[in-house]
PDB file of C-alpha atoms in Angstrom:
ATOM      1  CA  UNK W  21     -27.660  -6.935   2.482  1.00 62.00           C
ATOM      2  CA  UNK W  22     -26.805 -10.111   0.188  1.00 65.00           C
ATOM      3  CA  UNK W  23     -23.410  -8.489  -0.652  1.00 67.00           C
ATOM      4  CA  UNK W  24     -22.750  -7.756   3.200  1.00 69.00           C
ATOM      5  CA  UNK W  25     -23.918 -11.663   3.867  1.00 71.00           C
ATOM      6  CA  UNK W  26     -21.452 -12.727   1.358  1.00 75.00           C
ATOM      7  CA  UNK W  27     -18.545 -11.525   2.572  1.00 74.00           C
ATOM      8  CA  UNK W  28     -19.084 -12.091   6.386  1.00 76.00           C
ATOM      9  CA  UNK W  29     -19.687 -15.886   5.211  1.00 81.00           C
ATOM     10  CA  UNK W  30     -16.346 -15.632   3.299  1.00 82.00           C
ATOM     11  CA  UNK W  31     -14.746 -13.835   5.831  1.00 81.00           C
ATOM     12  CA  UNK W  32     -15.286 -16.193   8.736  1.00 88.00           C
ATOM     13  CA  UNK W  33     -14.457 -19.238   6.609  1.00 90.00           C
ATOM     14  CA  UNK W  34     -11.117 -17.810   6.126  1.00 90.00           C
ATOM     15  CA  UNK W  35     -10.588 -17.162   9.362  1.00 91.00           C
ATOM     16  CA  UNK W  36     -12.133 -20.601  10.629  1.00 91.00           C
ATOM     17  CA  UNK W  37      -9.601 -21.869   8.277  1.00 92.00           C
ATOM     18  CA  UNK W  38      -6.752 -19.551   9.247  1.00 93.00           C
ATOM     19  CA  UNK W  39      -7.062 -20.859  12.899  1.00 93.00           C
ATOM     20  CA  UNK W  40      -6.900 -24.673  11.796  1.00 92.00           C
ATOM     21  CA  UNK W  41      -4.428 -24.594   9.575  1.00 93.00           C
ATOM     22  CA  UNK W  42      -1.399 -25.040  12.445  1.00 92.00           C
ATOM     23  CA  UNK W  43       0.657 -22.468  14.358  1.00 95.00           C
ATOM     24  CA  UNK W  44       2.425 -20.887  11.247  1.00 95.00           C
ATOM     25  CA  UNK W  45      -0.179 -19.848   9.234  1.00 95.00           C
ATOM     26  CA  UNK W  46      -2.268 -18.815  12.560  1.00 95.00           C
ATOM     27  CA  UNK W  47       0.410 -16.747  13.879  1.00 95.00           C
ATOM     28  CA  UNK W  48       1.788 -15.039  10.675  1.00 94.00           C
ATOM     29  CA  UNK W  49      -1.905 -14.568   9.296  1.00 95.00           C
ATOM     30  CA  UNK W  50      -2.815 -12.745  12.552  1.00 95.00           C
ATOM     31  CA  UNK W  51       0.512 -10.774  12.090  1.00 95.00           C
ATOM     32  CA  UNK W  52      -1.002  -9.462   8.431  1.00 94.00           C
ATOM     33  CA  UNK W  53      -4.500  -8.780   9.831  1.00 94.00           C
ATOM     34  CA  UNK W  54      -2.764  -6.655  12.518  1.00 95.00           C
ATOM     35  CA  UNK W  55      -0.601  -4.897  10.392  1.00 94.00           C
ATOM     36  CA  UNK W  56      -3.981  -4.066   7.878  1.00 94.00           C
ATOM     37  CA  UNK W  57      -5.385  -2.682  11.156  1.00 94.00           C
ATOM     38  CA  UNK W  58      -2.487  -0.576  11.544  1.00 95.00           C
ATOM     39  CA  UNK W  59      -2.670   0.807   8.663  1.00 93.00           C
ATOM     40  CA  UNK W  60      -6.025   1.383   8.485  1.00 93.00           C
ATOM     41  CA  UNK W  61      -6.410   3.315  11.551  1.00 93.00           C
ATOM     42  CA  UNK W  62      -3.647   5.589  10.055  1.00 93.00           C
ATOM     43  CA  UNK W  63      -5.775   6.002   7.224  1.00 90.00           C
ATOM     44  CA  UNK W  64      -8.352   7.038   9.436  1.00 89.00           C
ATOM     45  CA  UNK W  65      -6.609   9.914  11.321  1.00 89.00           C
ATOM     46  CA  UNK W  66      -4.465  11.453   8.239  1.00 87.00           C
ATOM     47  CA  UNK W  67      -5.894  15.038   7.805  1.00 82.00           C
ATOM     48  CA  UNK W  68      -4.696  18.503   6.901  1.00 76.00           C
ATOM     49  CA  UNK W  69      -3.690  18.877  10.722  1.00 80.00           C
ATOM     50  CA  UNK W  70      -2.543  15.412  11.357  1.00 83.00           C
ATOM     51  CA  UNK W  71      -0.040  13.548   9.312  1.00 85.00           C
ATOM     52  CA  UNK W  72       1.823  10.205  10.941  1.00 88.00           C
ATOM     53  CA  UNK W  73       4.436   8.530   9.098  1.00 86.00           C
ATOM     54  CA  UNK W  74       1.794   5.733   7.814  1.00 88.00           C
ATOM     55  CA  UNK W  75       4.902   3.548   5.942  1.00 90.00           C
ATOM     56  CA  UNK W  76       7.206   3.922   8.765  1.00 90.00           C
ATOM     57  CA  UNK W  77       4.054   2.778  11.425  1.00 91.00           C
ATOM     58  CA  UNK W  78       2.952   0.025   9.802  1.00 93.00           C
ATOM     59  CA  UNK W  79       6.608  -1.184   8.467  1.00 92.00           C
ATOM     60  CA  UNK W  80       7.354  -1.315  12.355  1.00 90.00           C
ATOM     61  CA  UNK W  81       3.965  -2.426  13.496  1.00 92.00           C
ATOM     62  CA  UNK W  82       4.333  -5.511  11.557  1.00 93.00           C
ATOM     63  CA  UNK W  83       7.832  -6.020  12.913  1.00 90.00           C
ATOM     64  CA  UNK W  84       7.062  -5.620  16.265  1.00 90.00           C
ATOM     65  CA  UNK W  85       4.064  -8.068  15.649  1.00 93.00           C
ATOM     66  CA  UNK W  86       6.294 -10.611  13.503  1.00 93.00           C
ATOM     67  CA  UNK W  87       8.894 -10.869  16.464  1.00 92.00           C
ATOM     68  CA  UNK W  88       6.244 -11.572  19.542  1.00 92.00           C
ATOM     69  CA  UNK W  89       4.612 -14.350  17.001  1.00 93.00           C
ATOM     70  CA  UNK W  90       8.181 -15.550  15.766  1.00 93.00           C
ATOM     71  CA  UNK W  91       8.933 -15.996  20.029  1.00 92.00           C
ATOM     72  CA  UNK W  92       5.253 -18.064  20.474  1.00 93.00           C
ATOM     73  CA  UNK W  93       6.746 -20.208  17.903  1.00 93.00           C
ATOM     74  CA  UNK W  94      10.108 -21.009  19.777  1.00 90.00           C
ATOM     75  CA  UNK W  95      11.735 -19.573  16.854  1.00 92.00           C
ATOM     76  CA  UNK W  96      13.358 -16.840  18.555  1.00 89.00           C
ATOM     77  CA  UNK W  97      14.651 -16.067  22.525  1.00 86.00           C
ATOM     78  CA  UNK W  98      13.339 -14.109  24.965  1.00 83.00           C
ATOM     79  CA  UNK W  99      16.092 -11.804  25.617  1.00 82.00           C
ATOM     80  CA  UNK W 100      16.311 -11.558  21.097  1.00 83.00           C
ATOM     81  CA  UNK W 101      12.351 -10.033  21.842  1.00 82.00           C
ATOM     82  CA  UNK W 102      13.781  -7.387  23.692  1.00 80.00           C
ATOM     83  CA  UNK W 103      15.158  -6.011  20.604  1.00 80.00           C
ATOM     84  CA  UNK W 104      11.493  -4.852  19.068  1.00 77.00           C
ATOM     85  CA  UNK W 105      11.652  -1.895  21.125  1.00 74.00           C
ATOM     86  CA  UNK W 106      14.019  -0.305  18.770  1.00 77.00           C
ATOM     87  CA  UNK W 107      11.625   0.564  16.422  1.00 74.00           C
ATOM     88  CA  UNK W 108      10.538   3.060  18.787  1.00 75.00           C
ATOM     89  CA  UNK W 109      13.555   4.922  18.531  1.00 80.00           C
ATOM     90  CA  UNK W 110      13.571   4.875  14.798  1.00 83.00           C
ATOM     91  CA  UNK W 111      10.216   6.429  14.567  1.00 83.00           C
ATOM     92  CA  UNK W 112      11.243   9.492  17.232  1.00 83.00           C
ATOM     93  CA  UNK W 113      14.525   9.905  15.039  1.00 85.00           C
ATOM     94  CA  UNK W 114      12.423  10.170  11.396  1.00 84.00           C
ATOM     95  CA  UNK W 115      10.097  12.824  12.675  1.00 84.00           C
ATOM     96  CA  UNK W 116      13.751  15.078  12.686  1.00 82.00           C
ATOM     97  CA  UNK W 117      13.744  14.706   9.348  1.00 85.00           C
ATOM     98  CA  UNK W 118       9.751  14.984   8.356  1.00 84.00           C
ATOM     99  CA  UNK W 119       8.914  18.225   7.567  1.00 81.00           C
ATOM    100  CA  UNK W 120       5.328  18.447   9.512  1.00 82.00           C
ATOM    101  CA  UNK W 121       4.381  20.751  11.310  1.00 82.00           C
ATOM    102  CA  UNK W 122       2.836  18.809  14.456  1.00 85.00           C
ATOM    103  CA  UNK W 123       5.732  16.275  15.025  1.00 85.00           C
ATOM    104  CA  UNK W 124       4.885  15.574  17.893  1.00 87.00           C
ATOM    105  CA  UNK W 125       1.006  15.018  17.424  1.00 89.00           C
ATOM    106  CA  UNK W 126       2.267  12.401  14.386  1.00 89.00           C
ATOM    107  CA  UNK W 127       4.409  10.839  16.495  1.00 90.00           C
ATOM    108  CA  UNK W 128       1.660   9.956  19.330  1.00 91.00           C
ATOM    109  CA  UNK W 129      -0.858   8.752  16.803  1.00 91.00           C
ATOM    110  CA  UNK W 130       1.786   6.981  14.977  1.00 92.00           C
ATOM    111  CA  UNK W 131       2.082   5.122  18.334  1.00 92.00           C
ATOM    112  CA  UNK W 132      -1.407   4.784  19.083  1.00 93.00           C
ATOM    113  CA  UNK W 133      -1.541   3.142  16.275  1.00 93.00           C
ATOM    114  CA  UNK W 134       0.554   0.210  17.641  1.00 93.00           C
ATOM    115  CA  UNK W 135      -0.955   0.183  20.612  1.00 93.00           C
ATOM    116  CA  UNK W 136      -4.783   0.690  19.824  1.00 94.00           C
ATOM    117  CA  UNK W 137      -4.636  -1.530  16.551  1.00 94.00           C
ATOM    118  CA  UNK W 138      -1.923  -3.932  16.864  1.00 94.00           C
ATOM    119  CA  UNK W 139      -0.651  -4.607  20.471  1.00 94.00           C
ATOM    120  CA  UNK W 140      -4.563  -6.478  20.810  1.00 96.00           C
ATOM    121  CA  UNK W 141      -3.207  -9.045  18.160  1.00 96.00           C
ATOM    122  CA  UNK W 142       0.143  -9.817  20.447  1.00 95.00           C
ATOM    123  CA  UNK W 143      -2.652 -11.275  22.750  1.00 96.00           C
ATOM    124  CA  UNK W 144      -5.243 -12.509  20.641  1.00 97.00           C
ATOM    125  CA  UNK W 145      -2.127 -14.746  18.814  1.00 96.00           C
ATOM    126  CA  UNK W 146      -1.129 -15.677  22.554  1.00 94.00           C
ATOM    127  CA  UNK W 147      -4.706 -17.278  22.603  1.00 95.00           C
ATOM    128  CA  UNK W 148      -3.292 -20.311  20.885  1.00 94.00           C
ATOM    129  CA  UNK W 149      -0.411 -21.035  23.050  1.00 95.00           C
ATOM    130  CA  UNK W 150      -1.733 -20.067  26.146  1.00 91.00           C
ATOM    131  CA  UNK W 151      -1.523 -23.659  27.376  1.00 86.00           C
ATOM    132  CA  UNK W 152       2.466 -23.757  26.045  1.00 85.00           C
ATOM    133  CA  UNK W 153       1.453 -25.333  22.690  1.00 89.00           C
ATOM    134  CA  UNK W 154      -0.456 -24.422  20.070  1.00 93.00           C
ATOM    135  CA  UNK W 155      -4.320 -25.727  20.397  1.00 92.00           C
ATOM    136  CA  UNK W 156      -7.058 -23.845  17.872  1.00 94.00           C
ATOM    137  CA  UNK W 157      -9.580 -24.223  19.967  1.00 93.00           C
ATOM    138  CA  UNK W 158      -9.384 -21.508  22.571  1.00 94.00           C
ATOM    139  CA  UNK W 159      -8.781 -18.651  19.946  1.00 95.00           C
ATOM    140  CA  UNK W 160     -11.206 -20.300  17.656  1.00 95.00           C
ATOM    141  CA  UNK W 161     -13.531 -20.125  20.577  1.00 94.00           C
ATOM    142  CA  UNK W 162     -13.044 -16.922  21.349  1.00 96.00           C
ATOM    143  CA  UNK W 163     -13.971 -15.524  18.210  1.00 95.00           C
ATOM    144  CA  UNK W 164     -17.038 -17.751  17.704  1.00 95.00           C
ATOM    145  CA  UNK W 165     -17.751 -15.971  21.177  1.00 95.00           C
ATOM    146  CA  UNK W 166     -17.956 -12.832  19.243  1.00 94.00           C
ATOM    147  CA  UNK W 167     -19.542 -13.799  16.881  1.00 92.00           C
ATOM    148  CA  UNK W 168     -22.951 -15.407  18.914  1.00 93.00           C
ATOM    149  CA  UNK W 169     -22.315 -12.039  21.144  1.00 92.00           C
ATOM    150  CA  UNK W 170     -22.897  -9.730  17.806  1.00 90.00           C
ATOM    151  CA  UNK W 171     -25.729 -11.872  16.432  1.00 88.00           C
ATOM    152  CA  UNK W 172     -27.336 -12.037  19.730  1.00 90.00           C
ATOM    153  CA  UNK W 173     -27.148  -8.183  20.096  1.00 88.00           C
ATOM    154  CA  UNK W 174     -28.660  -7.476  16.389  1.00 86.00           C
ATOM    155  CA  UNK W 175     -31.540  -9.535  17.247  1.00 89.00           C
ATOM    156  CA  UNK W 176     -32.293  -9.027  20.467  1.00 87.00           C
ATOM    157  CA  UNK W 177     -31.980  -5.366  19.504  1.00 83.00           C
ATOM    158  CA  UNK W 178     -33.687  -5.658  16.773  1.00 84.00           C
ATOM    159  CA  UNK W 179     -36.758  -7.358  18.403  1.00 83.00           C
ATOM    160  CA  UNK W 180     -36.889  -6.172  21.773  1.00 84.00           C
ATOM    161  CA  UNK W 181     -34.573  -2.545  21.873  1.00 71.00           C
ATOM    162  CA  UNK W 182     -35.817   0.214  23.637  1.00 78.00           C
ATOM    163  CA  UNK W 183     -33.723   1.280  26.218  1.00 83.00           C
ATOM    164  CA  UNK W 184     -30.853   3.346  24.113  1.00 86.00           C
ATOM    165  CA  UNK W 185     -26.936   1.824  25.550  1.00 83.00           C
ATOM    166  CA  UNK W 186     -24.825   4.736  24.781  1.00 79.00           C
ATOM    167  CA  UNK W 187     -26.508   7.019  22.434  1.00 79.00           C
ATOM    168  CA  UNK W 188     -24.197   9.785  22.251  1.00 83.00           C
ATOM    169  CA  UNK W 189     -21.551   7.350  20.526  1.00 84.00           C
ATOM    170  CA  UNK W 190     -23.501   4.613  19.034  1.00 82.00           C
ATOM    171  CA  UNK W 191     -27.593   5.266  18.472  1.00 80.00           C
ATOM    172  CA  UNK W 192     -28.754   1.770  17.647  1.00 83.00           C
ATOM    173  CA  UNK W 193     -27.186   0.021  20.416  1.00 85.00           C
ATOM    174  CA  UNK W 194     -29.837  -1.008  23.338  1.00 85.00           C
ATOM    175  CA  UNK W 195     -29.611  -2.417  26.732  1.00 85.00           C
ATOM    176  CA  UNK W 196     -32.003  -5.094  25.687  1.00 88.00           C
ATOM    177  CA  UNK W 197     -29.814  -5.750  22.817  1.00 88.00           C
ATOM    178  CA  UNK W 198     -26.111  -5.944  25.073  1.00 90.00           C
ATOM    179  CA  UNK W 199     -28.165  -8.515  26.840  1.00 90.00           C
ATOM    180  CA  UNK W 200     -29.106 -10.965  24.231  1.00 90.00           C
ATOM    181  CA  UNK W 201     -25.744 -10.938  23.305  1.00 92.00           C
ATOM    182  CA  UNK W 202     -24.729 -11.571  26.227  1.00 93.00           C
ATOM    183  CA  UNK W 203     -27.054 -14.587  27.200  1.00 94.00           C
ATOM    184  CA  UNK W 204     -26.345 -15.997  23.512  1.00 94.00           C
ATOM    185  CA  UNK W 205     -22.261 -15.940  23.988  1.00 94.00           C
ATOM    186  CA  UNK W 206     -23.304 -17.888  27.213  1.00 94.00           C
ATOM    187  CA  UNK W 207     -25.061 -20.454  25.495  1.00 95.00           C
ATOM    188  CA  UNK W 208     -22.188 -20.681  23.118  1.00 95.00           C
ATOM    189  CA  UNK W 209     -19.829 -20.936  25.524  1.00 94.00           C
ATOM    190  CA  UNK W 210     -21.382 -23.773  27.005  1.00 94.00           C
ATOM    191  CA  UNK W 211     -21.643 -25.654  24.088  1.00 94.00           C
ATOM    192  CA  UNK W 212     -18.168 -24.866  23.333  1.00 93.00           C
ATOM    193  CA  UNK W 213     -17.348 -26.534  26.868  1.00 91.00           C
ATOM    194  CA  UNK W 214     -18.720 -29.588  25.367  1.00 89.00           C
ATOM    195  CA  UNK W 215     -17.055 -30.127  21.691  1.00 89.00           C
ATOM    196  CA  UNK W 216     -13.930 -28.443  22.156  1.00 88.00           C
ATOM    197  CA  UNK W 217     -13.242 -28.638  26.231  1.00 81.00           C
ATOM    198  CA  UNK W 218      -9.332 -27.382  26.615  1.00 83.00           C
ATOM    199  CA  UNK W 219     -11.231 -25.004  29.383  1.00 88.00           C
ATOM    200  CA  UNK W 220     -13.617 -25.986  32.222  1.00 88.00           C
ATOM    201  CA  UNK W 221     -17.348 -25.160  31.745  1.00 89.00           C
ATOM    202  CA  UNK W 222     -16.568 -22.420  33.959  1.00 92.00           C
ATOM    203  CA  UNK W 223     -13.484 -20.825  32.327  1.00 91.00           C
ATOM    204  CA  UNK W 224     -15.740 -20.589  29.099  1.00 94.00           C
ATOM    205  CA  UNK W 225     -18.550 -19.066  30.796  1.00 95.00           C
ATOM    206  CA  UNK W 226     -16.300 -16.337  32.152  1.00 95.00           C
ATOM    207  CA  UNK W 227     -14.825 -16.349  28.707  1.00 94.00           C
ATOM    208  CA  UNK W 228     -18.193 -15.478  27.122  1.00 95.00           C
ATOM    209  CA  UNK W 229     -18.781 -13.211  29.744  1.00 96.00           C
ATOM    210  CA  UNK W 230     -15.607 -11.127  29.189  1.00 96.00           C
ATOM    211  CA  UNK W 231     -16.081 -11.254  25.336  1.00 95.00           C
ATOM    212  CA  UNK W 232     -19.438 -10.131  25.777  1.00 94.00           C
ATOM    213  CA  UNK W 233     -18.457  -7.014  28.075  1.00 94.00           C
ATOM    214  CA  UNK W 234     -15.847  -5.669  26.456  1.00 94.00           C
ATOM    215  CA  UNK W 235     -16.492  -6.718  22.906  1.00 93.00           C
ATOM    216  CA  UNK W 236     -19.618  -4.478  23.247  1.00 92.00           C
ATOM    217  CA  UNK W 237     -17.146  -1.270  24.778  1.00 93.00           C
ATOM    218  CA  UNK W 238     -14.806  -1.944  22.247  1.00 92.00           C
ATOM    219  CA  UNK W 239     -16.825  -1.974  19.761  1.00 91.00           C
ATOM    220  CA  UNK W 240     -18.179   1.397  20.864  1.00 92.00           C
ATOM    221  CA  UNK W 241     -14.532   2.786  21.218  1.00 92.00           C
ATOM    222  CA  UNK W 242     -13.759   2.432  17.544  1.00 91.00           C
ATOM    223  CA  UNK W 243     -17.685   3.944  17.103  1.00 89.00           C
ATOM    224  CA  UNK W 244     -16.139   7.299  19.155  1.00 91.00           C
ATOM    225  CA  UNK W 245     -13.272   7.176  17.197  1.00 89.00           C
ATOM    226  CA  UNK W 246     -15.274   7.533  13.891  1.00 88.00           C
ATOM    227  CA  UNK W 247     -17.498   9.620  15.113  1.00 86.00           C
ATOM    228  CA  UNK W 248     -14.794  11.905  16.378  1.00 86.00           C
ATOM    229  CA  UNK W 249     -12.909  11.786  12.829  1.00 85.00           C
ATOM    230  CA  UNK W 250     -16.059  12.117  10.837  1.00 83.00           C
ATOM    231  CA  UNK W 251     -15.880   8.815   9.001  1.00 83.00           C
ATOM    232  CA  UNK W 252     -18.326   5.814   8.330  1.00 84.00           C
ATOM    233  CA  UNK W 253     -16.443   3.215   8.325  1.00 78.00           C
ATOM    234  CA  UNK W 254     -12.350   2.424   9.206  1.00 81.00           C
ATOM    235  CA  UNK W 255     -11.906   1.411   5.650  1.00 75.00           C
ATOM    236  CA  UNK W 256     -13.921  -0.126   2.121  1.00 77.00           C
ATOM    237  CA  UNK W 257     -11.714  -3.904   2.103  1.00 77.00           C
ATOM    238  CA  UNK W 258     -14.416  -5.658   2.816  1.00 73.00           C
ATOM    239  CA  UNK W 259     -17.895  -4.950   1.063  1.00 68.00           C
ATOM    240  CA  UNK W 260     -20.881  -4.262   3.219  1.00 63.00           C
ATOM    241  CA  UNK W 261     -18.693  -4.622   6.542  1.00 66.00           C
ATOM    242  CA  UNK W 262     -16.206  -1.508   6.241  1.00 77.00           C
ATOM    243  CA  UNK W 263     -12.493  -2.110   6.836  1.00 84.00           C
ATOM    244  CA  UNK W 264     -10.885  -5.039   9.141  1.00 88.00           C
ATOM    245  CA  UNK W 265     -10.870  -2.419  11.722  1.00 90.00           C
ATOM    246  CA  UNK W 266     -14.767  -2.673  12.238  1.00 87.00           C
ATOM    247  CA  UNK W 267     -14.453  -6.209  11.953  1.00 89.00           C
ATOM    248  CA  UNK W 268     -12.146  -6.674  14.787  1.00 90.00           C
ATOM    249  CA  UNK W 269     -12.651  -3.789  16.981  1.00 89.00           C
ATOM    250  CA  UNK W 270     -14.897  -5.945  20.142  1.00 91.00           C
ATOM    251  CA  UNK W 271     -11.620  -7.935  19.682  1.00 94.00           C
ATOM    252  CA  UNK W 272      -9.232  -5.230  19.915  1.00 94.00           C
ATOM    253  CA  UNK W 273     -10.525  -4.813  23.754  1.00 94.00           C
ATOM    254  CA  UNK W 274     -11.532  -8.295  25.075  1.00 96.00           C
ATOM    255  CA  UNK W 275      -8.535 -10.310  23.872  1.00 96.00           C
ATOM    256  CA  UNK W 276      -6.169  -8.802  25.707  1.00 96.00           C
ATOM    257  CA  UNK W 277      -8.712  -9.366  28.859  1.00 96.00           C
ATOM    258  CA  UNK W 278      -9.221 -13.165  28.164  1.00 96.00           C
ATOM    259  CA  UNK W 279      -5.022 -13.890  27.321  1.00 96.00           C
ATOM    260  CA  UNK W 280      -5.044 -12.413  30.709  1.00 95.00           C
ATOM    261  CA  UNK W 281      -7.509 -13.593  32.691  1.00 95.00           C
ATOM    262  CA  UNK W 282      -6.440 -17.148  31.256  1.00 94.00           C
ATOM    263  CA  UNK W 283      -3.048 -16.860  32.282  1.00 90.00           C
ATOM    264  CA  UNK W 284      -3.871 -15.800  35.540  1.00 88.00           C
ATOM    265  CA  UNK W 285      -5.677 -19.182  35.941  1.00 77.00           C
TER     266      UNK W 285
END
């Protein structure tokens, strides 16, 4: 427990740090986390049947990544972003020369791998420039949103739990729980309305809301995954939490739901 308290007090000064340290180290620290993800979920699904090209998907991962932060940073045009689906076409032409004997299944998990573990990033890293420039404070927001909404949930859960959430995937998790997280992300997001505004009180209610939801079903997702591959944990980076993978996974759903629901306002 003191080692696990540790590191999450580590971890989120880092990333506190990470999101206030400017647009460059946001975006191309986000671009590393992804690519870790990447490569951890590989990790995760490499078995006697099932053997992606781990290099080659997280080589292009990052790339793919690198280019849709180097284009939120003006560095690069639109039409030059176009180019990052090439990598695509590189990974269909190595599994010629791989001698598996699944290509195919390697070659859709290699895939999902960019889409389940790193595509979320593209739009958690949009976060900061969804107003056109780079402002901390809305994806800084968003993951102190997580935060209250996981907190809330372990107490709450803790305390009150009875009624089981989803027990086939994820025993522990309670109704009463989901909805202390829930009201506790609300609070948050209300307070976040005051200090950091950038939204209306509304927008960060809805926020919180969102985060809550779908933190909580992605957060069960990567729970079916693991449960489905037989493992504990995505990976052993980061003691007493697991890998970045079960660090990030409510993210992994709900950021690509708040980018959008953002933009759409």
């Amino acid at each position: 427990m003191k080692t696990r308290a540790i590191t999450g007090f580590f971890f989120i000064a880092v990333l506190i740090g990470t999101v206030l340290s400017g647009p460059y180290v946001f975006v191309f620290s986000f671009v590393a986390v992804g690519g870790l993800c990447i490569a951890e979920f590989y990790s995760m699904v490499k078995n006697r049947d099932t053997n992606p090209a781990s290099l080659l998907g997280t080589v292009t991962g990052i790339l793919m990544l690198g280019a849709v932060g180097l284009f939120y940073l003006d560095l690069i045009s639109q039409q030059t972003l176009l180019y990052v689906a090439l990598p695509t076409f590189i990974v269909y032409i190595c599994a010629l020369f791989r001698r598996t004997e699944r290509p195919i299944q390697d070659v859709a998990y290699l895939l999902f791998g960019h889409i389940y573990a790193g595509m979320p990033f593209v739009f958690f890293i949009g976060l900061g420039f969804v107003n056109g420039v780079y402002s901390p404070f809305v994806p800084l927001g968003f993951l102190i949103l997580l935060w209250t909404n996981d907190t809330g949930a372990y107490l709450a859960g803790r305390s009150l739990g009875k009624r089981k959430l989803f027990e086939r995937i994820s025993p522990n998790k309670t109704w009463e729980g989901f909805v202390g997280g829930l009201l506790l992300a609300v609070a948050a997001a209300l307070i976040l309305n005051y200090y950091f505004g950038t939204l209306s009180r509304t927008g960060w209610v809805a926020v919180a809301l969102i985060t809550s939801c779908f933190g909580t079903l992605g957060d069960l997702v990567e729970s079916m995954f693991k449960r489905n591959l037989g493992v504990k944990d995505s990976g052993k980076t980061l003691p007493g939490h697991g890998g970045f993978l079960d660090r990030f996974d409510g993210l992994l759903m709900a950021a690509p739901l708040v980018y959008l629901f953002l933009k759409a306002l």
